[in-house]
Amino acid sequence: MSVSRPAIWSVVAAFAAIVLTVAWFLATHDREFYEARSRPQPAALRNPWLATEMLLARFGFGVTTSQEAAALGELPSRGTVILSSERQYHLTPSRMAALLDWVEDGGLLIADASGVGPSDPLLEAFDVRLAPHRQEGAQPEARDEEAEDGAKAKQTRREPPRRVVKVPGYGRDLFLRSDRWPQLYPGSIAPAWRVSGERDRRGNQGYELIAFDRGAGRVVLVNGLGRFQYGLARDDHAEILLALVATHQRHGDVRIFTRLAVPSLFEWLWSNAGALLASAALLFILWLWRIVPRFGVLRPETAQPRRSLIAHLRAIGRFLWRQREHSILLDAARANVNKQLARRGIAAADAARSLRLREADVALALTGTPATGDQYAAAMATLFDLAHKINEPVSR
């Protein structure tokens, strides 16, 4: 099959046009890359400090994140510890003393000073307050609600101010975002260096960051550790964290303690009263062994004799006697005797004479009201004698 020359030239021309078009497109267009914020991955949702871990690991630090307060007793020698605000319950006096000893031996502690109470052990150890110290006799400042509303409106509109951070031993000044975090106020202990914040209406100077030297180590209190977590990419926050760690140690371990869980009641008892729990468990097992029936040879059941009618009547009588219902027994006995007298045709007034009994005893038994136990017993005995004499056969 022969192909015509015009068809061949048409194919060649189409191929050449395609090649020239592709070459022109590649020569006049550049491939650009850009970053777009996407939804966080499951790993970032599980660990909010993932970006901080990756940043420190990229610069050669060994990073470990822990949620167990027990790990505070196994800190790296001359390392760095980043401690979040969920610590107040877990910093017991013994752990607090061990932590300060570790700092004195050359450790660096970076702790969050926001989200904690005034009784936080770290704040008390370095006399740092969340509010300015009020002089004795000074009146509290009156609230100006209109001024506060206007200040809040301005704060929502304006960009947060930046604070200059001069880390000792670092080559340049850095900038820290001040985003309405609570200010820190040092007390009687002079800090090694600090980052100034806002000044209140009374002229009290607040601070965003306060650093204290203790022995061979250092403690850095930050009013908002979230800057090094979800705010790591803002301003110079990432470089500030690296500067704090790198000026302390070039290489080493960094421990991040976050979301410290409160132990359950059983965990607390086991760690603080293990011997008591073991003793209670042993006593419980012995108690179960004592009360739980153990199966063996079946014992024959002895047949219980059936009670007679008189036994039931006696039981009723004892019950009524214990319940102090004496009148019920007396009324029943009188009704029985009166019925027998009526059957024999004997009047109640003539019963004593007909049956040869004392009239006073018969009157008490049939119509009287016994006042004492002896009178009650005498009345019942007389009624018994009446019933017995009524039922005696009549002699002819």
CSV table of C-alpha atoms in Angstrom, one decimal:
chain,number,residue,atom,x,y,z
A,1,MET,CA,0.0,0.0,0.0
A,2,SER,CA,1.6,3.3,-1.1
A,3,VAL,CA,1.2,6.6,0.9
A,4,SER,CA,1.0,9.8,-1.0
A,5,ARG,CA,3.7,12.4,-0.6
A,6,PRO,CA,1.3,15.2,0.5
A,7,ALA,CA,0.1,13.0,3.5
A,8,ILE,CA,3.7,12.4,4.6
A,9,TRP,CA,4.5,16.1,4.6
A,10,SER,CA,1.3,16.8,6.5
A,11,VAL,CA,2.3,14.5,9.3
A,12,VAL,CA,5.8,15.9,9.5
A,13,ALA,CA,4.4,19.5,9.7
A,14,ALA,CA,2.0,18.6,12.5
A,15,PHE,CA,4.8,16.9,14.5
A,16,ALA,CA,7.0,19.9,14.0
A,17,ALA,CA,4.2,22.2,15.2
A,18,ILE,CA,3.7,20.2,18.3
A,19,VAL,CA,7.5,20.2,19.1
A,20,LEU,CA,7.7,24.0,18.6
A,21,THR,CA,4.7,24.6,20.8
A,22,VAL,CA,6.0,22.5,23.7
A,23,ALA,CA,9.4,24.2,23.4
A,24,TRP,CA,7.8,27.7,23.4
A,25,PHE,CA,5.7,26.8,26.5
A,26,LEU,CA,8.7,25.5,28.5
A,27,ALA,CA,10.8,28.5,27.5
A,28,THR,CA,8.2,31.1,28.5
A,29,HIS,CA,6.7,29.4,31.7
A,30,ASP,CA,8.3,28.6,35.0
A,31,ARG,CA,7.2,26.0,37.5
A,32,GLU,CA,6.5,27.6,40.8
A,33,PHE,CA,5.9,26.0,44.2
A,34,TYR,CA,3.9,27.6,47.0
A,35,GLU,CA,2.9,26.4,50.5
A,36,ALA,CA,-0.8,26.2,51.5
A,37,ARG,CA,-2.1,25.5,55.0
A,38,SER,CA,-3.9,22.1,55.0
A,39,ARG,CA,-5.8,20.3,57.7
A,40,PRO,CA,-3.6,18.9,60.4
A,41,GLN,CA,-2.6,15.2,60.1
A,42,PRO,CA,-3.5,12.7,62.8
A,43,ALA,CA,0.0,12.8,64.3
A,44,ALA,CA,-0.3,16.6,64.8
A,45,LEU,CA,-3.7,16.2,66.4
A,46,ARG,CA,-2.3,13.6,68.8
A,47,ASN,CA,0.8,15.6,69.7
A,48,PRO,CA,0.5,19.4,69.7
A,49,TRP,CA,4.2,19.7,70.2
A,50,LEU,CA,5.1,17.8,67.0
A,51,ALA,CA,6.3,21.0,65.2
A,52,THR,CA,8.6,21.8,68.1
A,53,GLU,CA,9.9,18.3,68.2
A,54,MET,CA,10.7,18.4,64.5
A,55,LEU,CA,12.4,21.8,64.8
A,56,LEU,CA,14.7,20.8,67.6
A,57,ALA,CA,15.4,17.4,66.1
A,58,ARG,CA,16.5,19.1,62.8
A,59,PHE,CA,19.1,21.0,64.8
A,60,GLY,CA,20.5,17.9,66.4
A,61,PHE,CA,18.7,17.7,69.7
A,62,GLY,CA,17.2,14.5,71.0
A,63,VAL,CA,13.6,15.3,71.8
A,64,THR,CA,11.2,13.2,73.9
A,65,THR,CA,7.6,14.2,74.8
A,66,SER,CA,6.1,12.7,78.0
A,67,GLN,CA,2.8,12.8,79.7
A,68,GLU,CA,3.8,10.9,82.8
A,69,ALA,CA,4.8,12.9,85.9
A,70,ALA,CA,6.9,10.0,87.1
A,71,ALA,CA,9.4,10.8,84.4
A,72,LEU,CA,10.3,14.1,86.2
A,73,GLY,CA,12.5,11.9,88.4
A,74,GLU,CA,14.6,10.8,85.4
A,75,LEU,CA,15.7,14.0,83.8
A,76,PRO,CA,18.7,14.2,81.4
A,77,SER,CA,21.9,15.5,83.0
A,78,ARG,CA,22.6,19.1,82.0
A,79,GLY,CA,19.7,18.8,79.5
A,80,THR,CA,16.6,20.9,78.8
A,81,VAL,CA,13.1,20.5,80.2
A,82,ILE,CA,10.0,22.3,78.7
A,83,LEU,CA,7.2,22.1,81.3
A,84,SER,CA,3.6,23.0,80.4
A,85,SER,CA,1.1,24.6,82.8
A,86,GLU,CA,-0.6,21.2,83.9
A,87,ARG,CA,2.0,20.7,86.6
A,88,GLN,CA,0.8,22.2,89.8
A,89,TYR,CA,-0.8,19.0,91.1
A,90,HIS,CA,2.2,16.9,90.2
A,91,LEU,CA,5.0,19.1,91.6
A,92,THR,CA,4.9,17.6,95.1
A,93,PRO,CA,7.5,19.0,97.6
A,94,SER,CA,9.9,16.1,96.9
A,95,ARG,CA,9.6,16.4,93.1
A,96,MET,CA,10.0,20.2,93.4
A,97,ALA,CA,13.2,19.8,95.4
A,98,ALA,CA,14.5,17.2,93.0
A,99,LEU,CA,13.7,19.5,90.0
A,100,LEU,CA,15.6,22.5,91.6
A,101,ASP,CA,18.6,20.2,92.4
A,102,TRP,CA,18.6,19.2,88.8
A,103,VAL,CA,18.6,22.8,87.7
A,104,GLU,CA,21.5,23.6,90.1
A,105,ASP,CA,23.5,20.8,88.5
A,106,GLY,CA,23.3,22.5,85.1
A,107,GLY,CA,19.8,21.9,83.7
A,108,LEU,CA,17.7,24.4,81.8
A,109,LEU,CA,14.0,24.6,82.7
A,110,ILE,CA,11.6,26.5,80.4
A,111,ALA,CA,8.2,26.6,82.2
A,112,ASP,CA,4.8,28.1,81.3
A,113,ALA,CA,3.8,30.8,83.7
A,114,SER,CA,0.3,31.3,82.3
A,115,GLY,CA,-2.6,29.0,83.1
A,116,VAL,CA,-1.3,28.3,86.6
A,117,GLY,CA,-2.5,29.6,89.9
A,118,PRO,CA,-0.7,32.0,92.3
A,119,SER,CA,0.2,29.0,94.5
A,120,ASP,CA,2.2,27.3,91.7
A,121,PRO,CA,5.4,25.8,93.3
A,122,LEU,CA,7.6,27.3,90.6
A,123,LEU,CA,6.2,30.8,90.9
A,124,GLU,CA,6.5,30.6,94.7
A,125,ALA,CA,10.1,29.3,94.5
A,126,PHE,CA,11.2,32.4,92.5
A,127,ASP,CA,8.7,34.8,94.0
A,128,VAL,CA,7.0,35.6,90.7
A,129,ARG,CA,3.5,37.0,90.9
A,130,LEU,CA,0.7,37.1,88.3
A,131,ALA,CA,-0.4,40.5,89.7
A,132,PRO,CA,1.6,43.5,91.0
A,133,HIS,CA,2.3,43.6,94.7
A,134,ARG,CA,-0.2,45.9,96.4
A,135,GLN,CA,1.2,48.1,99.1
A,136,GLU,CA,-0.4,48.0,102.5
A,137,GLY,CA,-3.2,50.5,102.9
A,138,ALA,CA,-3.5,51.0,99.1
A,139,GLN,CA,-7.0,51.2,97.8
A,140,PRO,CA,-7.9,49.0,94.8
A,141,GLU,CA,-8.1,50.8,91.6
A,142,ALA,CA,-11.6,51.7,90.5
A,143,ARG,CA,-12.7,50.1,87.3
A,144,ASP,CA,-13.5,52.4,84.4
A,145,GLU,CA,-15.8,50.2,82.2
A,146,GLU,CA,-15.9,52.7,79.3
A,147,ALA,CA,-12.2,52.9,79.2
A,148,GLU,CA,-11.9,49.1,79.4
A,149,ASP,CA,-14.4,48.6,76.6
A,150,GLY,CA,-12.5,51.2,74.5
A,151,ALA,CA,-9.2,49.4,75.2
A,152,LYS,CA,-10.7,46.1,74.2
A,153,ALA,CA,-12.0,47.5,71.0
A,154,LYS,CA,-8.5,48.9,70.2
A,155,GLN,CA,-6.9,45.6,71.0
A,156,THR,CA,-9.1,43.8,68.6
A,157,ARG,CA,-8.3,46.2,65.8
A,158,ARG,CA,-4.6,46.8,66.2
A,159,GLU,CA,-1.7,44.4,65.6
A,160,PRO,CA,-0.2,42.9,68.8
A,161,PRO,CA,3.1,44.6,69.8
A,162,ARG,CA,6.4,42.9,69.5
A,163,ARG,CA,8.9,42.8,72.4
A,164,VAL,CA,12.6,42.8,71.9
A,165,VAL,CA,14.3,39.6,73.2
A,166,LYS,CA,18.1,39.8,73.9
A,167,VAL,CA,19.2,36.3,74.8
A,168,PRO,CA,22.6,36.4,76.6
A,169,GLY,CA,25.2,34.8,74.4
A,170,TYR,CA,23.1,35.0,71.2
A,171,GLY,CA,24.2,37.1,68.2
A,172,ARG,CA,21.2,39.3,67.5
A,173,ASP,CA,18.0,40.7,68.9
A,174,LEU,CA,14.8,38.7,68.4
A,175,PHE,CA,11.1,39.7,68.5
A,176,LEU,CA,8.4,38.2,70.6
A,177,ARG,CA,4.7,38.7,70.0
A,178,SER,CA,2.8,40.0,73.0
A,179,ASP,CA,-0.7,38.7,72.5
A,180,ARG,CA,-2.6,39.6,75.7
A,181,TRP,CA,-0.9,37.1,77.8
A,182,PRO,CA,-0.9,37.8,81.6
A,183,GLN,CA,2.1,39.8,82.7
A,184,LEU,CA,4.7,38.5,85.2
A,185,TYR,CA,5.9,40.6,88.2
A,186,PRO,CA,9.2,39.6,89.9
A,187,GLY,CA,9.4,39.8,93.7
A,188,SER,CA,12.3,39.8,96.1
A,189,ILE,CA,14.5,37.5,93.8
A,190,ALA,CA,16.4,39.5,91.1
A,191,PRO,CA,16.2,37.9,87.7
A,192,ALA,CA,19.2,37.3,85.5
A,193,TRP,CA,17.5,38.9,82.5
A,194,ARG,CA,14.0,39.6,81.4
A,195,VAL,CA,11.8,40.8,78.5
A,196,SER,CA,9.7,43.9,79.3
A,197,GLY,CA,6.0,43.8,78.7
A,198,GLU,CA,3.1,46.2,79.4
A,199,ARG,CA,3.0,48.8,82.2
A,200,ASP,CA,-0.3,49.0,84.1
A,201,ARG,CA,-2.1,52.2,85.1
A,202,ARG,CA,-0.2,52.4,88.4
A,203,GLY,CA,3.1,52.3,86.6
A,204,ASN,CA,3.9,48.7,87.6
A,205,GLN,CA,6.2,47.2,84.9
A,206,GLY,CA,5.1,43.7,83.7
A,207,TYR,CA,7.3,41.2,81.9
A,208,GLU,CA,6.8,38.7,79.2
A,209,LEU,CA,9.7,36.5,80.1
A,210,ILE,CA,11.8,36.2,83.2
A,211,ALA,CA,15.0,34.2,83.6
A,212,PHE,CA,16.7,33.2,86.8
A,213,ASP,CA,20.1,31.7,87.3
A,214,ARG,CA,20.3,28.9,89.9
A,215,GLY,CA,23.6,27.2,90.5
A,216,ALA,CA,25.0,26.0,87.2
A,217,GLY,CA,21.5,26.0,85.5
A,218,ARG,CA,18.8,28.4,84.6
A,219,VAL,CA,15.0,28.7,84.9
A,220,VAL,CA,13.0,30.6,82.3
A,221,LEU,CA,9.4,31.5,83.0
A,222,VAL,CA,7.4,32.5,79.9
A,223,ASN,CA,3.9,34.0,80.1
A,224,GLY,CA,2.5,31.8,77.3
A,225,LEU,CA,4.4,28.7,76.3
A,226,GLY,CA,2.0,28.3,73.4
A,227,ARG,CA,4.3,30.7,71.4
A,228,PHE,CA,6.6,27.7,71.1
A,229,GLN,CA,3.8,25.3,70.2
A,230,TYR,CA,1.0,26.5,67.9
A,231,GLY,CA,2.6,29.9,67.5
A,232,LEU,CA,6.0,28.6,66.5
A,233,ALA,CA,5.9,30.0,62.9
A,234,ARG,CA,5.0,33.6,64.1
A,235,ASP,CA,7.7,36.3,64.3
A,236,ASP,CA,10.9,34.9,65.8
A,237,HIS,CA,9.4,32.4,68.2
A,238,ALA,CA,11.1,29.4,66.7
A,239,GLU,CA,14.5,31.2,66.8
A,240,ILE,CA,13.9,32.3,70.4
A,241,LEU,CA,13.3,28.7,71.5
A,242,LEU,CA,16.5,27.6,69.6
A,243,ALA,CA,18.4,30.5,71.1
A,244,LEU,CA,17.3,29.5,74.7
A,245,VAL,CA,18.3,25.9,74.2
A,246,ALA,CA,21.5,26.4,72.0
A,247,THR,CA,23.0,29.0,74.4
A,248,HIS,CA,22.7,26.4,77.2
A,249,GLN,CA,23.8,23.3,75.3
A,250,ARG,CA,24.9,22.7,71.7
A,251,HIS,CA,23.8,19.1,71.7
A,252,GLY,CA,21.8,17.0,74.2
A,253,ASP,CA,18.4,15.8,75.2
A,254,VAL,CA,15.3,17.9,75.4
A,255,ARG,CA,12.3,16.7,77.4
A,256,ILE,CA,8.8,18.1,76.9
A,257,PHE,CA,6.3,17.5,79.6
A,258,THR,CA,2.7,18.3,78.5
A,259,ARG,CA,-0.8,17.1,79.3
A,260,LEU,CA,0.3,15.6,82.6
A,261,ALA,CA,-2.6,13.3,83.5
A,262,VAL,CA,-4.1,13.3,87.0
A,263,PRO,CA,-3.7,9.7,88.4
A,264,SER,CA,-6.8,7.8,89.2
A,265,LEU,CA,-7.8,7.0,92.8
A,266,PHE,CA,-6.4,3.4,92.5
A,267,GLU,CA,-3.1,4.6,91.0
A,268,TRP,CA,-2.7,7.2,93.8
A,269,LEU,CA,-3.5,4.6,96.5
A,270,TRP,CA,-1.1,2.1,94.9
A,271,SER,CA,1.8,4.7,94.8
A,272,ASN,CA,1.1,6.1,98.3
A,273,ALA,CA,-0.5,3.3,100.2
A,274,GLY,CA,0.5,0.0,98.5
A,275,ALA,CA,0.9,-1.9,101.8
A,276,LEU,CA,-2.5,-0.8,102.9
A,277,LEU,CA,-4.1,-2.0,99.6
A,278,ALA,CA,-2.3,-5.3,99.8
A,279,SER,CA,-3.5,-5.9,103.4
A,280,ALA,CA,-7.1,-4.9,102.5
A,281,ALA,CA,-7.0,-7.3,99.5
A,282,LEU,CA,-5.8,-10.1,101.7
A,283,LEU,CA,-8.4,-9.5,104.4
A,284,PHE,CA,-11.1,-9.4,101.7
A,285,ILE,CA,-9.9,-12.8,100.3
A,286,LEU,CA,-10.0,-14.3,103.8
A,287,TRP,CA,-13.5,-12.8,104.4
A,288,LEU,CA,-14.7,-14.4,101.2
A,289,TRP,CA,-13.1,-17.7,102.2
A,290,ARG,CA,-15.0,-17.5,105.5
A,291,ILE,CA,-18.5,-16.7,104.1
A,292,VAL,CA,-18.6,-18.4,100.7
A,293,PRO,CA,-20.1,-21.9,101.1
A,294,ARG,CA,-17.6,-24.6,100.0
A,295,PHE,CA,-19.2,-27.7,98.4
A,296,GLY,CA,-18.6,-31.1,99.9
A,297,VAL,CA,-20.7,-34.1,101.0
A,298,LEU,CA,-24.4,-33.2,101.4
A,299,ARG,CA,-25.6,-33.4,104.9
A,300,PRO,CA,-29.0,-35.0,105.5
A,301,GLU,CA,-31.5,-32.4,106.6
A,302,THR,CA,-33.2,-33.2,109.9
A,303,ALA,CA,-37.0,-32.9,109.7
A,304,GLN,CA,-38.3,-30.1,111.9
A,305,PRO,CA,-41.2,-31.1,114.0
A,306,ARG,CA,-44.5,-29.2,113.3
A,307,ARG,CA,-45.7,-26.9,116.1
A,308,SER,CA,-49.0,-27.6,117.8
A,309,LEU,CA,-51.8,-25.1,117.9
A,310,ILE,CA,-51.1,-24.4,121.6
A,311,ALA,CA,-47.5,-23.5,120.7
A,312,HIS,CA,-48.8,-20.9,118.1
A,313,LEU,CA,-51.2,-19.5,120.7
A,314,ARG,CA,-48.4,-19.2,123.2
A,315,ALA,CA,-46.2,-17.5,120.7
A,316,ILE,CA,-49.0,-15.0,119.9
A,317,GLY,CA,-49.4,-14.4,123.6
A,318,ARG,CA,-45.7,-13.7,124.1
A,319,PHE,CA,-45.6,-11.4,121.2
A,320,LEU,CA,-48.6,-9.4,122.5
A,321,TRP,CA,-47.0,-9.3,125.9
A,322,ARG,CA,-43.7,-7.9,124.5
A,323,GLN,CA,-45.7,-5.3,122.6
A,324,ARG,CA,-47.5,-4.3,125.8
A,325,GLU,CA,-50.9,-5.2,124.3
A,326,HIS,CA,-52.2,-6.7,127.6
A,327,SER,CA,-55.8,-5.6,127.0
A,328,ILE,CA,-56.1,-7.7,123.9
A,329,LEU,CA,-55.3,-10.9,125.8
A,330,LEU,CA,-57.6,-9.9,128.7
A,331,ASP,CA,-60.5,-9.0,126.4
A,332,ALA,CA,-60.2,-12.4,124.6
A,333,ALA,CA,-60.3,-14.3,127.9
A,334,ARG,CA,-63.3,-12.3,129.1
A,335,ALA,CA,-65.2,-12.9,125.9
A,336,ASN,CA,-64.6,-16.6,126.2
A,337,VAL,CA,-65.8,-16.7,129.9
A,338,ASN,CA,-68.8,-14.6,129.2
A,339,LYS,CA,-69.8,-16.9,126.4
A,340,GLN,CA,-69.5,-19.9,128.6
A,341,LEU,CA,-71.5,-18.2,131.4
A,342,ALA,CA,-74.3,-17.4,128.9
A,343,ARG,CA,-74.4,-21.0,127.7
A,344,ARG,CA,-74.8,-22.2,131.4
A,345,GLY,CA,-77.4,-19.5,132.1
A,346,ILE,CA,-75.4,-17.8,134.8
A,347,ALA,CA,-75.5,-14.1,135.1
A,348,ALA,CA,-72.1,-12.3,135.4
A,349,ALA,CA,-73.3,-10.7,138.7
A,350,ASP,CA,-74.1,-14.1,140.2
A,351,ALA,CA,-71.0,-15.9,138.9
A,352,ALA,CA,-69.0,-15.4,142.1
A,353,ARG,CA,-71.8,-16.8,144.3
A,354,SER,CA,-72.7,-19.7,141.9
A,355,LEU,CA,-69.2,-20.8,141.4
A,356,ARG,CA,-68.1,-20.1,145.0
A,357,LEU,CA,-65.4,-17.5,144.2
A,358,ARG,CA,-64.6,-14.2,145.8
A,359,GLU,CA,-66.7,-11.4,144.4
A,360,ALA,CA,-63.9,-8.8,144.3
A,361,ASP,CA,-61.7,-11.2,142.3
A,362,VAL,CA,-64.6,-12.0,139.8
A,363,ALA,CA,-65.5,-8.3,139.5
A,364,LEU,CA,-61.8,-7.4,138.6
A,365,ALA,CA,-61.6,-10.3,136.2
A,366,LEU,CA,-64.9,-9.6,134.3
A,367,THR,CA,-65.2,-5.8,134.4
A,368,GLY,CA,-62.3,-4.2,136.2
A,369,THR,CA,-59.1,-2.6,134.8
A,370,PRO,CA,-55.9,-4.0,136.2
A,371,ALA,CA,-53.5,-1.2,137.1
A,372,THR,CA,-50.4,-3.3,137.9
A,373,GLY,CA,-48.9,-6.5,136.6
A,374,ASP,CA,-50.0,-8.4,139.8
A,375,GLN,CA,-53.6,-7.3,139.3
A,376,TYR,CA,-53.4,-8.4,135.6
A,377,ALA,CA,-52.0,-11.8,136.6
A,378,ALA,CA,-54.7,-12.2,139.3
A,379,ALA,CA,-57.5,-11.3,136.8
A,380,MET,CA,-56.2,-13.8,134.2
A,381,ALA,CA,-56.0,-16.5,137.0
A,382,THR,CA,-59.6,-15.8,138.1
A,383,LEU,CA,-60.8,-16.1,134.4
A,384,PHE,CA,-59.0,-19.4,134.2
A,385,ASP,CA,-60.7,-20.6,137.4
A,386,LEU,CA,-64.1,-19.4,136.1
A,387,ALA,CA,-63.7,-21.3,132.8
A,388,HIS,CA,-62.6,-24.4,134.7
A,389,LYS,CA,-65.5,-24.3,137.1
A,390,ILE,CA,-68.0,-23.6,134.4
A,391,ASN,CA,-66.9,-26.7,132.5
A,392,GLU,CA,-67.0,-29.0,135.6
A,393,PRO,CA,-69.8,-31.5,135.4
A,394,VAL,CA,-72.8,-30.7,137.5
A,395,SER,CA,-73.3,-33.3,140.4
A,396,ARG,CA,-76.8,-34.6,140.8
